[in-house]
Short mmCIF file of C-alpha atoms and ligand atoms in Angstrom, two decimals:
data_model
loop_
_atom_site.label_atom_id
_atom_site.label_comp_id
_atom_site.label_asym_id
_atom_site.label_seq_id
_atom_site.Cartn_x
_atom_site.Cartn_y
_atom_site.Cartn_z
CA MET A 216 16.18 118.38 -53.47
CA SER A 217 14.89 115.56 -56.18
CA ASP A 218 13.92 113.06 -53.41
CA SER A 219 11.11 115.27 -51.83
CA PRO A 220 10.12 118.13 -53.40
CA ALA A 221 7.65 119.98 -51.17
CA ARG A 222 8.55 118.38 -47.68
CA ARG A 223 7.93 120.48 -44.72
CA VAL A 224 10.81 121.38 -42.64
CA ILE A 225 10.83 123.36 -39.38
CA LEU A 226 13.96 125.67 -39.02
CA GLY A 227 14.16 126.58 -35.31
CA VAL A 228 16.94 129.05 -34.65
CA GLY A 229 18.56 129.72 -31.14
CA GLY A 230 19.64 132.60 -29.69
CA GLY A 231 23.31 133.16 -30.84
CA ILE A 232 25.80 134.89 -32.81
CA ALA A 233 25.70 132.08 -35.43
CA ALA A 234 21.88 132.50 -36.43
CA TYR A 235 22.98 135.11 -39.24
CA LYS A 236 24.57 131.32 -40.71
CA ALA A 237 20.92 129.92 -40.32
CA ALA A 238 19.82 132.49 -42.94
CA GLU A 239 22.32 130.66 -45.49
CA LEU A 240 20.85 127.44 -44.32
CA LEU A 241 17.50 128.35 -45.10
CA ARG A 242 17.86 129.80 -48.42
CA ARG A 243 19.76 126.29 -49.28
CA PHE A 244 16.91 124.63 -48.08
CA THR A 245 14.26 126.85 -49.79
CA GLU A 246 16.50 126.40 -53.25
CA SER A 247 15.88 122.83 -52.75
CA GLY A 248 12.35 123.21 -52.66
CA LEU A 249 11.49 122.52 -49.49
CA ASP A 250 8.38 124.07 -47.51
CA VAL A 251 10.42 125.66 -44.47
CA ARG A 252 8.65 127.24 -41.69
CA VAL A 253 11.19 129.23 -39.45
CA VAL A 254 10.54 129.28 -35.72
CA PRO A 255 12.95 131.38 -33.68
CA THR A 256 13.64 131.89 -30.18
CA ALA A 257 13.11 135.35 -29.18
CA SER A 258 16.71 135.85 -28.08
CA ALA A 259 17.56 134.92 -31.64
CA LEU A 260 15.24 137.22 -32.94
CA LYS A 261 17.83 140.15 -31.52
CA PHE A 262 20.46 138.87 -33.49
CA VAL A 263 18.26 138.23 -36.76
CA GLY A 264 15.10 140.18 -37.11
CA GLU A 265 11.47 138.55 -38.26
CA PRO A 266 11.38 140.14 -42.10
CA THR A 267 14.49 137.96 -42.60
CA TRP A 268 13.36 134.68 -41.67
CA ALA A 269 9.86 135.70 -43.41
CA ALA A 270 11.54 137.43 -46.52
CA LEU A 271 13.41 134.12 -47.20
CA SER A 272 11.14 131.84 -46.25
CA GLY A 273 8.02 133.11 -48.10
CA GLN A 274 5.97 132.55 -44.53
CA PRO A 275 5.12 134.49 -41.68
CA VAL A 276 7.22 133.47 -38.34
CA HIS A 277 6.01 133.08 -34.87
CA THR A 278 8.08 132.56 -31.65
CA ASP A 279 5.42 132.66 -29.09
CA VAL A 280 2.27 130.42 -28.40
CA TRP A 281 0.26 133.11 -28.41
CA SER A 282 -0.13 134.07 -32.12
CA ASP A 283 -2.96 132.34 -34.08
CA VAL A 284 -3.86 130.38 -31.03
CA HIS A 285 -6.90 129.06 -32.84
CA GLU A 286 -4.73 126.96 -34.41
CA VAL A 287 -2.97 125.69 -31.64
CA PRO A 288 0.31 126.64 -33.50
CA HIS A 289 2.77 124.45 -31.78
CA VAL A 290 1.10 121.19 -32.30
CA ARG A 291 -0.06 121.95 -35.72
CA LEU A 292 3.75 122.90 -37.07
CA GLY A 293 5.05 119.65 -34.84
CA ARG A 294 2.47 117.56 -36.35
CA HIS A 295 2.79 118.12 -40.07
CA ALA A 296 6.69 118.63 -40.44
CA ASP A 297 9.07 115.73 -42.04
CA LEU A 298 11.91 117.14 -39.94
CA VAL A 299 13.25 119.71 -37.79
CA VAL A 300 16.41 121.40 -37.60
CA VAL A 301 17.66 123.57 -34.74
CA ALA A 302 20.52 125.82 -35.54
CA PRO A 303 22.01 127.53 -34.38
CA ALA A 304 21.69 124.80 -31.36
CA THR A 305 22.59 127.17 -27.97
CA ALA A 306 23.24 124.95 -24.53
CA ASP A 307 20.05 126.63 -23.03
CA LEU A 308 18.13 125.04 -26.05
CA LEU A 309 19.92 121.90 -25.82
CA ALA A 310 18.99 121.97 -21.76
CA LYS A 311 15.42 122.71 -22.34
CA ALA A 312 15.12 119.99 -25.14
CA ALA A 313 16.89 117.29 -23.17
CA HIS A 314 14.48 118.09 -20.38
CA GLY A 315 11.21 118.71 -22.26
CA GLN A 316 10.73 122.26 -21.26
CA ALA A 317 8.24 123.94 -23.37
CA ASP A 318 8.12 127.71 -22.58
CA ASP A 319 8.04 129.44 -26.40
CA LEU A 320 7.03 127.89 -29.76
CA LEU A 321 10.16 126.52 -30.82
CA THR A 322 10.53 124.29 -27.55
CA SER A 323 6.84 123.09 -27.69
CA THR A 324 7.00 122.57 -30.73
CA LEU A 325 10.11 119.97 -30.28
CA LEU A 326 7.71 118.36 -27.69
CA THR A 327 4.81 117.67 -30.06
CA ALA A 328 7.35 116.58 -33.04
CA THR A 329 7.30 112.83 -34.11
CA CYS A 330 9.72 113.36 -36.99
CA PRO A 331 13.17 113.35 -36.95
CA VAL A 332 14.89 116.08 -35.28
CA VAL A 333 18.61 117.31 -36.23
CA TYR A 334 20.26 119.86 -33.59
CA ALA A 335 23.17 121.81 -35.46
CA PRO A 336 24.94 123.26 -31.92
CA ALA A 337 26.93 126.54 -31.43
CA MET A 338 28.40 128.03 -28.03
CA HIS A 339 31.73 128.78 -26.53
CA THR A 340 33.82 125.71 -25.73
CA GLU A 341 33.46 125.97 -22.41
CA MET A 342 29.77 125.48 -22.09
CA TRP A 343 30.23 122.55 -25.18
CA LEU A 344 32.52 120.47 -23.12
CA HIS A 345 30.39 121.31 -19.84
CA PRO A 346 29.42 117.90 -17.98
CA ALA A 347 25.83 119.54 -18.31
CA THR A 348 25.90 119.83 -21.83
CA VAL A 349 27.45 116.46 -22.36
CA ASP A 350 24.73 115.03 -20.54
CA ASN A 351 22.04 116.89 -22.44
CA VAL A 352 23.31 116.11 -25.49
CA ALA A 353 23.71 112.60 -24.78
CA THR A 354 20.03 112.48 -23.55
CA LEU A 355 18.92 113.93 -27.00
CA ARG A 356 20.77 111.40 -29.01
CA SER A 357 19.83 108.38 -26.65
CA ARG A 358 16.30 109.66 -27.64
CA GLY A 359 17.08 109.36 -31.55
CA ALA A 360 18.05 112.66 -32.17
CA LEU A 361 20.63 113.69 -34.08
CA VAL A 362 23.07 115.89 -32.58
CA ILE A 363 25.63 116.89 -35.26
CA GLU A 364 29.54 117.63 -33.42
CA PRO A 365 30.27 121.51 -33.87
CA ALA A 366 33.32 122.74 -35.90
CA VAL A 367 36.24 123.42 -34.63
CA GLY A 368 37.52 127.05 -35.37
CA ARG A 369 37.48 130.61 -34.55
CA LEU A 370 34.56 131.72 -31.90
CA THR A 371 33.03 134.77 -31.67
CA GLY A 372 35.65 136.10 -29.52
CA ALA A 373 39.76 135.44 -29.99
CA ASP A 374 39.18 131.69 -28.52
CA THR A 375 39.54 129.09 -30.82
CA GLY A 376 37.77 125.38 -30.34
CA PRO A 377 35.23 123.03 -30.53
CA GLY A 378 31.82 124.83 -30.32
CA ARG A 379 31.47 126.98 -34.26
CA LEU A 380 28.39 126.13 -36.12
CA PRO A 381 28.56 123.47 -38.61
CA ASP A 382 29.10 125.15 -42.33
CA PRO A 383 25.42 125.47 -43.74
CA ASP A 384 26.28 123.53 -46.63
CA ASP A 385 27.52 120.43 -44.64
CA ILE A 386 24.24 120.78 -41.70
CA ALA A 387 21.73 120.99 -45.24
CA ALA A 388 23.64 117.64 -46.64
CA ILE A 389 22.85 116.12 -43.34
CA ALA A 390 19.18 117.54 -43.25
CA PHE A 391 18.76 115.79 -46.92
CA ALA A 392 20.19 112.54 -45.68
CA THR A 393 17.81 112.73 -42.69
CA LEU A 394 14.79 113.65 -44.78
CA ALA A 395 15.60 110.81 -47.33
CA ARG A 396 16.13 108.08 -44.29
CA GLY A 397 13.05 109.41 -42.34
CA SER A 398 15.14 108.60 -39.23
CA ALA A 399 17.80 110.62 -37.21
CA ALA A 400 18.47 107.50 -35.26
CA ALA A 401 22.35 107.26 -35.01
CA ASP A 402 22.58 103.79 -35.80
CA LEU A 403 26.24 103.27 -36.87
CA THR A 404 27.47 104.52 -33.36
CA GLY A 405 30.54 102.18 -32.41
CA LEU A 406 31.52 101.67 -36.28
CA ARG A 407 34.57 102.92 -38.01
CA VAL A 408 34.32 103.64 -41.74
CA VAL A 409 36.48 104.44 -44.19
CA VAL A 410 35.69 106.06 -47.44
CA SER A 411 37.45 107.10 -50.37
CA ALA A 412 36.77 109.98 -52.61
CA GLY A 413 37.72 111.76 -55.75
CA GLY A 414 40.18 111.06 -58.72
CA THR A 415 44.06 109.86 -58.31
CA ARG A 416 46.56 111.84 -60.32
CA GLU A 417 49.94 110.51 -61.33
CA PRO A 418 52.57 113.11 -62.20
CA LEU A 419 54.31 113.10 -65.51
CA ASP A 420 56.89 116.21 -64.30
CA PRO A 421 55.98 118.79 -62.22
CA VAL A 422 53.17 120.51 -63.79
CA ARG A 423 51.34 117.30 -66.11
CA PHE A 424 49.50 114.73 -64.63
CA LEU A 425 47.36 111.87 -66.34
CA GLY A 426 44.00 111.61 -64.08
CA ASN A 427 40.36 111.76 -64.34
CA ARG A 428 37.00 113.97 -64.22
CA SER A 429 35.91 112.26 -60.57
CA SER A 430 34.54 115.23 -58.68
CA GLY A 431 34.20 113.02 -55.31
CA ARG A 432 30.70 114.26 -54.75
CA GLN A 433 29.48 110.35 -54.06
CA GLY A 434 32.27 109.69 -51.36
CA TYR A 435 31.72 112.78 -49.90
CA ALA A 436 27.91 112.22 -49.36
CA LEU A 437 28.71 108.24 -48.35
CA ALA A 438 31.00 109.94 -45.53
CA ARG A 439 28.78 112.43 -44.31
CA THR A 440 25.76 110.26 -43.93
CA ALA A 441 27.83 107.87 -42.43
CA ALA A 442 29.26 110.57 -39.67
CA ALA A 443 25.44 111.37 -39.76
CA ARG A 444 24.25 108.04 -38.64
CA GLY A 445 26.79 108.21 -35.71
CA ALA A 446 29.71 106.71 -37.66
CA THR A 447 33.73 107.77 -37.00
CA VAL A 448 34.79 108.52 -40.27
CA THR A 449 37.94 108.78 -42.10
CA LEU A 450 37.17 110.25 -45.72
CA VAL A 451 40.21 109.88 -47.83
CA ALA A 452 40.05 112.19 -50.43
CA ALA A 453 41.92 112.65 -53.62
CA ASN A 454 42.44 115.87 -55.49
CA SER A 455 38.58 116.42 -54.42
CA GLN A 456 38.33 120.37 -54.89
CA LEU A 457 35.08 119.93 -51.98
CA PRO A 458 36.10 121.18 -49.03
CA ASP A 459 36.57 119.01 -46.11
CA PRO A 460 32.99 117.94 -44.13
CA THR A 461 32.96 118.52 -40.59
CA GLY A 462 32.95 115.67 -37.95
CA MET A 463 35.38 113.38 -39.32
CA THR A 464 39.01 112.90 -40.05
CA VAL A 465 40.17 113.71 -43.91
CA LEU A 466 43.36 112.52 -45.15
CA ARG A 467 44.51 113.97 -48.58
CA VAL A 468 46.05 111.75 -51.19
CA GLY A 469 47.18 112.36 -54.52
CA THR A 470 48.26 109.50 -56.45
CA THR A 471 46.63 105.82 -56.68
CA ALA A 472 49.61 104.41 -54.68
CA GLU A 473 49.04 107.18 -51.93
CA LEU A 474 45.42 106.54 -51.86
CA ARG A 475 46.24 102.62 -51.28
CA ASP A 476 48.99 103.30 -48.77
CA ALA A 477 46.27 105.38 -46.70
CA MET A 478 43.35 102.80 -47.03
CA ILE A 479 45.52 99.91 -46.09
CA ALA A 480 46.93 101.79 -42.93
CA GLU A 481 43.42 103.08 -42.19
CA SER A 482 41.69 99.44 -43.03
CA ARG A 483 43.49 98.06 -40.26
CA ASP A 484 40.72 98.69 -37.62
CA ALA A 485 37.44 99.25 -39.67
CA ASP A 486 34.24 97.92 -40.01
CA ALA A 487 33.46 98.95 -43.37
CA ILE A 488 35.43 100.17 -46.41
CA VAL A 489 34.16 102.20 -49.19
CA MET A 490 36.16 102.68 -52.72
CA ALA A 491 34.13 105.56 -54.10
CA ALA A 492 37.39 107.43 -55.35
CA ALA A 493 38.46 106.72 -59.13
CA PRO A 494 42.05 105.56 -58.71
CA ALA A 495 44.03 106.01 -62.40
CA ASP A 496 44.93 102.58 -63.20
CA PHE A 497 48.00 103.58 -65.22
CA ARG A 498 50.88 105.70 -64.14
CA PRO A 499 53.72 106.89 -66.28
CA ALA A 500 56.54 104.45 -65.79
CA SER A 501 59.06 107.20 -64.92
CA SER A 502 58.37 111.01 -63.69
CA SER A 503 60.25 113.61 -64.82
CA SER A 504 61.34 116.16 -61.81
CA TYR A 505 62.09 118.63 -64.97
CA LYS A 506 59.40 120.00 -66.83
CA ILE A 507 59.43 118.43 -70.01
CA LYS A 508 60.31 120.64 -73.34
CA LYS A 509 58.95 120.88 -76.46
CA ALA A 510 61.84 119.03 -78.71
CA ASP A 511 62.99 121.50 -81.71
CA ASP A 512 62.10 118.75 -84.58
CA GLY A 513 58.78 118.76 -83.62
CA SER A 514 58.55 115.22 -82.41
CA ALA A 515 56.42 114.05 -79.47
CA PRO A 516 57.85 111.85 -76.19
CA THR A 517 56.64 108.37 -76.11
CA ILE A 518 55.00 108.25 -72.67
CA ALA A 519 55.14 104.35 -71.49
CA LEU A 520 52.71 103.53 -69.00
CA GLU A 521 52.54 100.76 -65.93
CA GLN A 522 49.51 99.31 -64.26
CA ASN A 523 48.60 100.49 -60.70
CA PRO A 524 47.67 98.18 -57.96
CA ASP A 525 44.02 97.21 -57.73
CA ILE A 526 43.29 98.73 -54.44
CA LEU A 527 39.51 97.18 -54.01
CA LYS A 528 41.03 94.00 -54.50
CA GLN A 529 43.67 94.09 -52.31
CA LEU A 530 41.46 95.36 -49.80
CA SER A 531 38.88 92.54 -50.55
CA ALA A 532 42.02 89.75 -50.01
CA GLU A 533 43.38 91.25 -47.08
CA ARG A 534 40.95 92.40 -44.66
CA GLY A 535 41.95 94.34 -41.95
CA LYS A 536 39.56 93.22 -39.51
CA PRO A 537 37.43 90.03 -39.40
CA GLY A 538 33.73 90.19 -40.99
CA GLN A 539 34.76 93.77 -42.51
CA VAL A 540 32.45 94.71 -45.39
CA VAL A 541 34.26 96.22 -48.57
CA VAL A 542 32.19 97.94 -51.02
CA GLY A 543 33.06 99.12 -54.48
CA PHE A 544 31.34 101.07 -57.46
CA ALA A 545 31.27 100.17 -60.87
CA ALA A 546 30.47 102.38 -63.82
CA GLU A 547 29.52 99.78 -67.03
CA THR A 548 28.30 100.33 -70.12
CA GLY A 549 27.42 97.13 -71.24
CA ASP A 550 29.27 95.44 -74.45
CA ALA A 551 28.26 93.63 -77.54
CA SER A 552 28.31 90.20 -75.66
CA ARG A 553 27.21 91.08 -71.96
CA THR A 554 25.00 93.46 -70.09
CA VAL A 555 25.52 95.84 -67.25
CA LEU A 556 24.68 93.50 -64.71
CA GLU A 557 26.72 90.53 -66.01
CA LEU A 558 29.80 92.70 -66.19
CA GLY A 559 28.64 94.22 -62.78
CA ARG A 560 28.57 90.47 -61.48
CA ALA A 561 31.66 89.40 -63.16
CA LYS A 562 33.48 92.71 -61.50
CA LEU A 563 31.96 91.83 -58.00
CA ALA A 564 33.72 88.26 -58.13
CA ARG A 565 36.93 89.46 -59.57
CA LYS A 566 37.28 92.16 -57.07
CA GLY A 567 36.40 89.82 -54.11
CA CYS A 568 34.16 92.68 -52.28
CA ASP A 569 31.09 92.15 -50.68
CA LEU A 570 28.84 94.61 -52.35
CA LEU A 571 29.19 96.47 -55.60
CA ALA A 572 27.35 99.33 -56.65
CA VAL A 573 27.07 99.01 -60.07
CA ASN A 574 26.10 102.34 -62.09
CA TYR A 575 24.57 102.12 -65.88
CA VAL A 576 26.53 104.74 -67.88
CA GLY A 577 25.78 104.19 -71.42
CA GLU A 578 22.88 105.41 -74.03
CA GLY A 579 19.70 104.12 -74.47
CA GLY A 580 19.37 102.33 -71.31
CA ALA A 581 17.09 101.97 -67.96
CA PHE A 582 19.25 104.48 -66.27
CA GLU A 583 20.43 106.92 -68.97
CA GLY A 584 21.40 110.36 -67.37
CA THR A 585 20.49 109.35 -63.50
CA GLU A 586 24.20 109.29 -62.52
CA ASN A 587 22.51 108.14 -59.07
CA ALA A 588 20.56 105.42 -59.87
CA ALA A 589 22.30 102.18 -59.41
CA ILE A 590 22.00 98.56 -58.46
CA VAL A 591 23.57 97.09 -56.03
CA LEU A 592 25.11 93.74 -55.99
CA GLY A 593 26.11 91.41 -53.02
CA ALA A 594 28.52 88.54 -53.21
CA ASP A 595 25.68 86.79 -51.29
CA GLY A 596 24.08 86.96 -54.87
CA SER A 597 21.35 89.79 -53.43
CA SER A 598 20.53 92.73 -55.71
CA THR A 599 19.02 95.82 -54.96
CA ASP A 600 17.96 98.72 -57.43
CA VAL A 601 18.02 101.70 -55.95
CA PRO A 602 16.01 104.14 -58.38
CA ARG A 603 17.05 107.66 -59.45
CA GLY A 604 17.57 109.90 -56.50
CA SER A 605 20.14 111.89 -54.37
CA LYS A 606 23.67 110.83 -53.88
CA GLU A 607 22.67 111.06 -49.64
CA ARG A 608 20.03 108.51 -50.80
CA LEU A 609 22.37 105.86 -52.58
CA ALA A 610 24.64 106.35 -49.76
CA ASN A 611 22.01 105.52 -47.03
CA VAL A 612 20.62 102.43 -48.93
CA LEU A 613 24.72 101.25 -48.93
CA TRP A 614 25.17 102.18 -45.03
CA ASP A 615 21.85 99.72 -44.66
CA LEU A 616 23.16 97.34 -46.49
CA VAL A 617 26.39 97.52 -44.97
CA LEU A 618 24.70 97.25 -41.34
CA GLU A 619 22.88 94.65 -42.35
CA ARG A 620 26.18 92.63 -43.32
CA ILE A 621 27.93 93.82 -39.71
CA LYS A 622 25.06 92.84 -37.97
CA ARG A 623 24.73 88.99 -39.71
CA ASP A 624 28.13 88.41 -38.61
N1 LIG B 135 39.53 100.67 -58.24
C1 LIG B 135 40.56 100.15 -57.40
N2 LIG B 135 42.09 100.42 -57.54
C2 LIG B 135 42.21 100.60 -59.15
C3 LIG B 135 41.03 100.46 -59.86
C4 LIG B 135 39.72 100.92 -59.35
O1 LIG B 135 40.29 99.84 -56.14
N3 LIG B 135 43.36 100.62 -59.26
C5 LIG B 135 38.21 100.59 -57.70
C6 LIG B 135 37.30 101.15 -57.66
O2 LIG B 135 37.73 102.43 -56.51
C7 LIG B 135 35.43 101.23 -57.95
C8 LIG B 135 36.26 99.62 -58.62
O3 LIG B 135 37.37 99.51 -58.49
O4 LIG B 135 35.49 101.02 -56.12
C9 LIG B 135 35.94 99.56 -59.73
O5 LIG B 135 36.49 100.51 -60.75
P1 LIG B 135 36.42 100.48 -62.07
O6 LIG B 135 37.26 101.36 -62.37
O7 LIG B 135 35.43 99.57 -62.48
O8 LIG B 135 37.35 98.85 -62.39
P2 LIG B 135 38.53 98.44 -63.10
O9 LIG B 135 39.36 97.27 -62.11
O10 LIG B 135 39.56 99.67 -63.45
O11 LIG B 135 37.73 98.27 -64.37
P3 LIG B 135 37.97 98.01 -65.68
O12 LIG B 135 39.05 97.33 -66.19
O13 LIG B 135 36.32 98.00 -66.20
O14 LIG B 135 38.14 99.61 -65.88
#
């Protein structure tokens, strides 16, 4: 991760079958330049052995407090960590952490850690839904820990339901976002947010379309960071190749008209809306229900276009809920007579939104080649510079600014 190349992360591994997926998570962490110490429980080592953790982390691995006692390892590890991630967090580990028990190196480290702590639970559905676990999770969250919602799906046996370990990519994204923010507190709890992502496609015929190259990554980062901060999230994804993130509602759309309908319906009771998608501005005036064939005389068809609705403008004008905060994105190059910021200010006023994240995409400018650098302009005249950094970092700054505005109302 470009933000924090040598930050220290403790990966606590609980004794569940999903421990093997934590090896994948560990690789994500080390590939991102993080300095990772793995602290498995004794039962975790029954699933995945110590050599795997040592080889993948490049660090010695201890599980009890009796090795290197002179270094007081649980205090040293806890004190120096920038983040602790527990994956899989079993029902037993959550219970011990909630009650402050400390009978091995991991649980002792959890008591000495002052940094953010993220738990990625994995257990059978009955255990996750048991009132004891529900209470333990609530206790941990009330103390500022981030307990990720488990994924729903096939569990170890034939059973299905909530309790699967979230995908290692999802856990890694949440971990990076938490590191970038320096806090695991769920400060968006109680808020409902809607984020659009990806690029819309306008069909010409059943096999061709007009579209754009938007990958959807910034929108997905916004949705994931909001969910990690406790918001109830709906992600409206237009043609993105990215897999559905866990812990949120994902609606898939194709065209700009479908995106607009979904955004308007979802915005009705939303506290904040972010238009990170790239909607196609034009669509073919008519779309053929048959594949358009080449003409024998070598002529090419003329395609008439018509303008698509401006979703951001409509959402800003017709707020679904009083006090709702509406955020847009703009990629600008500047032109002969106006700077990027002037164009950004003009677009903010034209769209009528509360915040506009302006990316500079031209040559020779301060932000050249840094697609995640932005200046966030506020309708109140404010301007927030977000220097080059990860997409999670820009997402977190945007949520900070959204939260400020919600609290102000
Ligand atoms: N947007 C939208 N509906 C559209 C086009 C854009 O809601 N039909 C939103 C985008 O999601 C983004 C913002 O408007 O949040 C700005 O997008 P941009 O393409 O820069 O705006 P345009 O209005 O298309 O401006 P330009 O004329 O500069 O292309």
